[in-house]
Tab-separated table of C-alpha atoms in Angstrom:
chain	number	residue	atom	x	y	z
A	1	MET	CA	21.328	10.085	39.854
A	2	ILE	CA	21.959	11.722	36.388
A	3	ALA	CA	25.724	11.743	36.836
A	4	ARG	CA	25.691	7.916	37.887
A	5	LEU	CA	23.990	7.180	34.635
A	6	ILE	CA	26.387	9.479	32.769
A	7	SER	CA	29.242	7.698	34.325
A	8	LEU	CA	27.582	4.461	33.549
A	9	ALA	CA	27.279	5.214	29.786
A	10	LYS	CA	31.010	6.020	29.648
A	11	GLU	CA	32.250	2.907	31.390
A	12	LYS	CA	29.881	0.134	30.366
A	13	PRO	CA	27.482	1.785	27.701
A	14	GLU	CA	25.704	-1.230	26.672
A	15	THR	CA	24.352	-1.446	30.089
A	16	LEU	CA	22.122	1.771	29.606
A	17	PHE	CA	20.493	0.080	26.571
A	18	TYR	CA	19.541	-2.907	28.600
A	19	LEU	CA	18.316	-0.756	31.415
A	20	VAL	CA	16.349	1.227	28.887
A	21	ALA	CA	15.009	-2.180	27.420
A	22	GLY	CA	13.923	-3.522	30.757
A	23	PHE	CA	12.313	-0.300	31.696
A	24	LEU	CA	10.040	-0.696	28.746
A	25	VAL	CA	9.067	-4.041	29.519
A	26	VAL	CA	8.165	-2.847	32.739
A	27	SER	CA	6.235	-0.236	31.138
A	28	ILE	CA	4.320	-2.598	28.965
A	29	GLY	CA	3.910	-4.782	32.364
A	30	LEU	CA	2.377	-1.666	34.207
A	31	VAL	CA	-0.002	-0.898	31.176
A	32	VAL	CA	-1.321	-4.696	31.313
A	33	ALA	CA	-1.727	-4.551	35.187
A	34	ILE	CA	-3.300	-1.209	35.581
A	35	ASP	CA	-5.364	-0.615	32.303
A	36	VAL	CA	-6.457	-3.957	31.571
A	37	PHE	CA	-6.548	-5.943	34.864
A	38	ASP	CA	-7.142	-2.539	37.044
A	39	ALA	CA	-4.391	-3.849	39.549
A	40	PHE	CA	-5.041	-2.836	43.085
A	41	GLY	CA	-8.092	-0.666	41.807
A	42	TRP	CA	-5.414	1.984	40.313
A	43	ARG	CA	-7.442	2.530	37.253
A	44	THR	CA	-10.492	2.926	38.974
A	45	ALA	CA	-9.559	5.125	41.749
A	46	TRP	CA	-7.142	7.427	39.535
A	47	LEU	CA	-7.384	7.187	36.078
A	48	ALA	CA	-10.892	6.384	35.175
A	49	GLY	CA	-13.582	9.009	34.976
A	50	ASP	CA	-14.936	11.684	32.642
A	51	GLU	CA	-11.513	12.907	31.443
A	52	TYR	CA	-10.830	10.954	27.936
A	53	ARG	CA	-7.111	10.588	28.787
A	54	SER	CA	-7.700	8.049	31.243
A	55	PHE	CA	-5.683	5.121	30.457
A	56	PHE	CA	-2.393	4.727	32.088
A	57	TRP	CA	-0.711	4.160	28.810
A	58	TRP	CA	-1.703	7.788	27.524
A	59	HIS	CA	0.340	9.324	30.432
A	60	TRP	CA	3.141	6.891	30.928
A	61	PHE	CA	4.203	7.092	27.236
A	62	SER	CA	4.331	10.954	27.227
A	63	GLU	CA	5.662	11.207	30.557
A	64	PRO	CA	8.397	10.213	31.366
A	65	VAL	CA	9.049	7.984	28.388
A	66	GLU	CA	8.556	10.606	25.334
A	67	ASN	CA	9.969	13.595	26.989
A	68	PRO	CA	12.422	13.820	29.918
A	69	ILE	CA	14.117	10.013	29.355
A	70	GLN	CA	14.400	10.495	25.461
A	71	TRP	CA	15.407	13.882	25.781
A	72	PHE	CA	18.106	12.871	28.205
A	73	LEU	CA	19.260	10.276	25.919
A	74	LEU	CA	19.451	12.249	22.719
A	75	ALA	CA	21.587	15.136	24.734
A	76	LEU	CA	23.700	12.181	25.884
A	77	GLY	CA	24.331	10.786	22.711
A	78	MET	CA	25.172	14.358	21.189
A	79	SER	CA	27.438	14.762	23.792
A	80	ALA	CA	28.910	11.295	23.468
A	81	PHE	CA	29.769	11.817	19.731
A	82	ALA	CA	30.914	15.283	20.425
A	83	LEU	CA	33.447	13.856	22.521
A	84	GLY	CA	34.323	11.476	19.949
A	85	ALA	CA	35.129	14.106	17.460
A	86	GLY	CA	37.304	16.029	19.623
A	87	ALA	CA	39.202	12.454	20.297
A	88	ALA	CA	39.153	12.339	16.579
A	89	TYR	CA	40.520	15.647	16.094
A	90	GLU	CA	43.566	15.181	18.420
A	91	ARG	CA	44.342	12.184	16.806
A	92	GLU	CA	44.262	14.116	13.509
A	93	ASP	CA	41.655	11.716	12.245
A	94	SER	CA	39.650	13.592	9.734
A	95	GLN	CA	37.416	10.946	8.854
A	96	GLY	CA	36.559	10.086	12.483
A	97	PHE	CA	36.145	13.609	13.302
A	98	ARG	CA	33.494	14.461	10.398
A	99	PHE	CA	31.590	11.452	11.240
A	100	ALA	CA	31.265	12.193	14.792
A	101	LEU	CA	30.817	15.830	14.054
A	102	PHE	CA	27.745	14.736	11.885
A	103	MET	CA	26.184	12.515	14.270
A	104	SER	CA	26.498	14.889	16.776
A	105	ILE	CA	24.658	17.401	14.756
A	106	GLY	CA	22.158	14.892	13.725
A	107	LEU	CA	21.225	14.129	17.171
A	108	ALA	CA	20.991	17.658	18.334
A	109	LEU	CA	18.498	18.351	15.495
A	110	MET	CA	16.618	15.089	16.555
A	111	PHE	CA	16.528	16.664	20.311
A	112	ILE	CA	15.012	19.716	18.742
A	113	GLU	CA	12.506	17.808	16.774
A	114	ASP	CA	11.526	15.618	19.731
A	115	ALA	CA	11.477	18.774	22.245
A	116	ALA	CA	9.894	21.372	20.051
A	117	ASP	CA	7.840	19.549	17.595
A	118	PRO	CA	8.713	21.998	14.511
A	119	ARG	CA	7.760	19.168	11.802
A	120	HIS	CA	4.246	19.538	12.948
A	121	ARG	CA	4.346	23.430	13.155
A	122	ILE	CA	5.749	23.708	9.611
A	123	ARG	CA	3.207	21.190	8.247
A	124	MET	CA	0.232	22.941	9.807
A	125	ASP	CA	1.385	26.375	8.776
A	126	LEU	CA	1.927	25.466	5.184
A	127	GLU	CA	-1.308	23.613	5.196
A	128	SER	CA	-3.219	26.206	6.469
A	129	TYR	CA	-1.532	28.818	4.028
A	130	PHE	CA	-2.381	26.442	1.014
A	131	GLY	CA	-5.889	25.790	2.135
A	132	SER	CA	-4.713	21.974	2.294
A	133	GLY	CA	-6.479	19.394	4.770
A	134	SER	CA	-4.556	18.147	7.437
A	135	TYR	CA	-2.329	15.256	6.271
A	136	GLY	CA	-3.635	15.427	2.709
A	137	VAL	CA	-1.017	15.090	-0.330
A	138	LEU	CA	0.621	18.486	0.663
A	139	GLY	CA	1.024	17.707	4.571
A	140	THR	CA	2.321	14.135	3.922
A	141	ALA	CA	4.896	15.366	1.390
A	142	ILE	CA	6.284	18.143	3.714
A	143	GLU	CA	6.747	15.588	6.623
A	144	LEU	CA	8.582	13.098	3.888
A	145	ILE	CA	10.689	15.713	2.972
A	146	TYR	CA	11.339	16.717	6.397
A	147	PHE	CA	12.360	13.129	7.570
A	148	ALA	CA	14.423	12.709	4.514
A	149	LEU	CA	16.518	15.822	5.385
A	150	LEU	CA	17.042	14.971	8.582
A	151	GLY	CA	17.517	11.229	8.305
A	152	GLY	CA	19.720	11.777	5.272
A	153	LEU	CA	22.226	14.107	7.298
A	154	LEU	CA	22.857	10.808	9.966
A	155	LEU	CA	22.697	8.305	6.819
A	156	TYR	CA	25.464	10.543	5.029
A	157	ALA	CA	27.533	10.341	8.133
A	158	PHE	CA	27.121	6.504	8.171
A	159	PHE	CA	27.996	5.646	4.829
A	160	ARG	CA	30.220	8.347	3.643
A	161	PHE	CA	32.556	7.838	6.951
A	162	ARG	CA	31.658	4.416	7.686
A	163	GLN	CA	35.477	3.459	7.823
A	164	ALA	CA	35.810	5.391	10.873
A	165	PHE	CA	33.444	3.288	12.839
A	166	TRP	CA	33.210	0.018	11.105
A	167	PRO	CA	36.465	-1.527	12.957
A	168	HIS	CA	34.932	-0.719	16.337
A	169	ASP	CA	32.660	-3.771	16.853
A	170	LYS	CA	30.326	-2.459	19.588
A	171	ALA	CA	30.178	1.128	17.798
A	172	ARG	CA	29.130	-0.422	14.723
A	173	ARG	CA	26.561	-3.006	16.128
A	174	TYR	CA	24.890	-0.246	18.191
A	175	LEU	CA	24.964	2.449	15.431
A	176	ILE	CA	23.112	-0.109	13.332
A	177	ARG	CA	20.654	-0.844	15.983
A	178	GLY	CA	20.034	2.479	16.523
A	179	PHE	CA	19.318	3.425	12.902
A	180	ALA	CA	17.036	0.356	12.784
A	181	PHE	CA	15.182	1.039	15.686
A	182	TYR	CA	14.769	4.687	14.561
A	183	GLY	CA	14.014	3.835	11.123
A	184	ILE	CA	11.161	1.619	12.487
A	185	ALA	CA	9.846	4.847	14.311
A	186	VAL	CA	10.111	7.323	11.793
A	187	SER	CA	8.442	5.280	9.032
A	188	SER	CA	5.696	4.223	11.470
A	189	SER	CA	5.061	7.881	12.193
A	190	TRP	CA	5.021	8.891	8.483
A	191	LEU	CA	2.911	6.005	7.166
A	192	GLY	CA	0.632	6.175	10.114
A	193	SER	CA	-0.957	9.274	9.187
A	194	ALA	CA	0.155	9.616	5.560
A	195	PHE	CA	-2.638	10.971	3.310
A	196	ARG	CA	-5.376	10.669	6.158
A	197	SER	CA	-7.290	13.636	4.275
A	198	VAL	CA	-7.646	12.080	0.689
A	199	THR	CA	-8.342	8.269	1.722
A	200	SER	CA	-12.055	8.630	0.896
A	201	GLY	CA	-13.159	7.883	4.349
A	202	MET	CA	-10.771	5.294	4.934
A	203	ALA	CA	-9.081	5.327	8.491
A	204	ASP	CA	-5.117	6.009	8.489
A	205	LEU	CA	-2.863	2.949	8.976
A	206	TYR	CA	-2.214	3.840	12.800
A	207	SER	CA	-5.933	3.870	13.549
A	208	VAL	CA	-6.151	0.486	11.609
A	209	THR	CA	-2.887	-1.346	12.940
A	210	GLY	CA	-3.731	0.234	16.326
A	211	GLU	CA	-6.950	-1.711	16.663
A	212	LEU	CA	-5.151	-5.188	16.267
A	213	PHE	CA	-3.228	-4.279	19.611
A	214	VAL	CA	-5.995	-2.755	21.427
A	215	ALA	CA	-8.046	-5.726	20.494
A	216	ILE	CA	-5.787	-8.049	22.374
A	217	LEU	CA	-5.481	-5.928	25.463
A	218	PHE	CA	-8.786	-4.229	26.068
A	219	PHE	CA	-11.605	-6.367	24.227
A	220	ASP	CA	-12.645	-8.617	26.966
A	221	GLY	CA	-16.275	-8.155	26.867
A	222	GLY	CA	-16.468	-6.685	30.554
A	223	LYS	CA	-15.714	-3.386	32.191
A	224	THR	CA	-12.184	-2.539	30.431
A	225	GLU	CA	-13.789	-2.878	26.926
A	226	GLN	CA	-16.808	-0.752	28.138
A	227	LEU	CA	-14.310	1.775	29.422
A	228	TYR	CA	-12.196	1.782	26.059
A	229	TRP	CA	-15.251	2.552	24.063
A	230	GLU	CA	-16.589	5.322	25.963
A	231	LEU	CA	-12.907	6.774	26.004
A	232	ASP	CA	-12.652	6.078	22.261
A	233	ALA	CA	-15.853	7.983	21.448
A	234	GLN	CA	-14.879	11.137	23.734
A	235	THR	CA	-11.131	11.228	22.187
A	236	GLN	CA	-12.830	11.008	18.461
A	237	GLU	CA	-15.157	13.912	19.393
A	238	ILE	CA	-12.528	15.900	21.217
A	239	LEU	CA	-9.246	14.976	18.964
A	240	GLY	CA	-10.768	13.809	15.826
A	241	ARG	CA	-8.872	10.368	16.076
A	242	PRO	CA	-9.907	7.125	17.882
A	243	LEU	CA	-7.768	5.738	20.712
A	244	SER	CA	-6.107	2.941	18.498
A	245	PHE	CA	-4.037	5.971	16.671
A	246	TYR	CA	-2.832	7.344	20.062
A	247	PHE	CA	-1.896	3.818	21.162
A	248	MET	CA	0.337	3.484	18.209
A	249	ASP	CA	1.445	6.994	18.535
A	250	ARG	CA	2.427	6.452	22.065
A	251	VAL	CA	3.160	3.020	22.818
A	252	TRP	CA	4.121	1.663	19.682
A	253	GLU	CA	6.445	4.671	18.248
A	254	GLU	CA	7.834	6.113	21.220
A	255	SER	CA	8.963	2.613	22.386
A	256	PHE	CA	10.974	2.365	19.364
A	257	GLU	CA	12.445	5.804	19.582
A	258	LEU	CA	13.846	5.132	23.237
A	259	LEU	CA	15.344	1.899	22.032
A	260	GLY	CA	17.022	3.890	19.085
A	261	ALA	CA	18.055	6.814	21.471
A	262	ALA	CA	19.677	4.285	23.659
A	263	ALA	CA	21.371	2.475	21.254
A	264	LEU	CA	22.919	5.589	19.776
A	265	VAL	CA	24.199	6.601	23.034
A	266	VAL	CA	26.011	3.031	23.422
A	267	ALA	CA	27.485	3.883	19.631
A	268	GLY	CA	28.645	7.316	20.795
A	269	PHE	CA	30.493	6.289	23.724
A	270	ALA	CA	31.776	3.232	22.183
A	271	TYR	CA	33.456	5.203	19.472
A	272	PHE	CA	34.653	7.676	22.192
A	273	ARG	CA	36.291	5.141	23.895
A	274	ALA	CA	37.926	3.369	20.920
A	275	THR	CA	39.120	6.858	19.685
A	276	THR	CA	40.718	7.869	23.343
A	277	LYS	CA	42.217	4.325	23.335
A	278	ALA	CA	44.082	4.747	20.108
A	279	VAL	CA	45.044	8.260	20.811
A	280	ARG	CA	46.825	6.742	24.169
A	281	ASP	CA	48.260	3.886	22.032
A	282	GLU	CA	49.712	6.358	19.914
A	283	ALA	CA	51.036	8.466	22.470
A	284	GLU	CA	52.915	5.648	24.064
């Protein structure tokens, strides 16, 4: 199956983006069916209980959405741009080579961030060393600098070498989409937790905005809402944050990251195909 997806990404890369978008639509449908309406008794029989992580969305948007699928897409995008860098090098296109190389390195760093989570480890170690509260001024600044450095590498490639990909319509469109989707995810991630420990008891932005979404889904005045508040109390006691925070952290943020990763895969293979075509044309 993986070989077939890789072949599809090479031949018709945009299809992969539509598959991911469709997968997310189905995922939201499953959340509504299972968590809200308890379709076929699945929530009652399998998910609900004493375990505070009982809603379907908690598990689904971690496994498989956040981990294997997103890691696969990031690795595929990294490989696509590496192939594009090779094709540009063969063509002796220094601008194209540098663009694709920077993009490949950037996606490799994104893969490491998503798989190993060094950002949170660095933040927590420095907060502990300086005696700062979690997500105070220090922690928020650390994450801002981290995101700025990682995003800056990709933005540098985008603007400094834009002439390399701009003439290629599909690569350009999906590269812009990928940056836009990841921009929403990254800015949401940072703003969602920013300055949490210095807001005078006020809830963080993710918890506040998450309430709007969970109210629509779960606040029905019946068993679904009762279960929500029971699990919310357990979550706050064990993890220190409400369920609304984790709904945003998983369902909202991971959806945009998955769309961004898929778009960058399309852009990478579109650029590779355009570059290899140019190499063949010049050879003829």
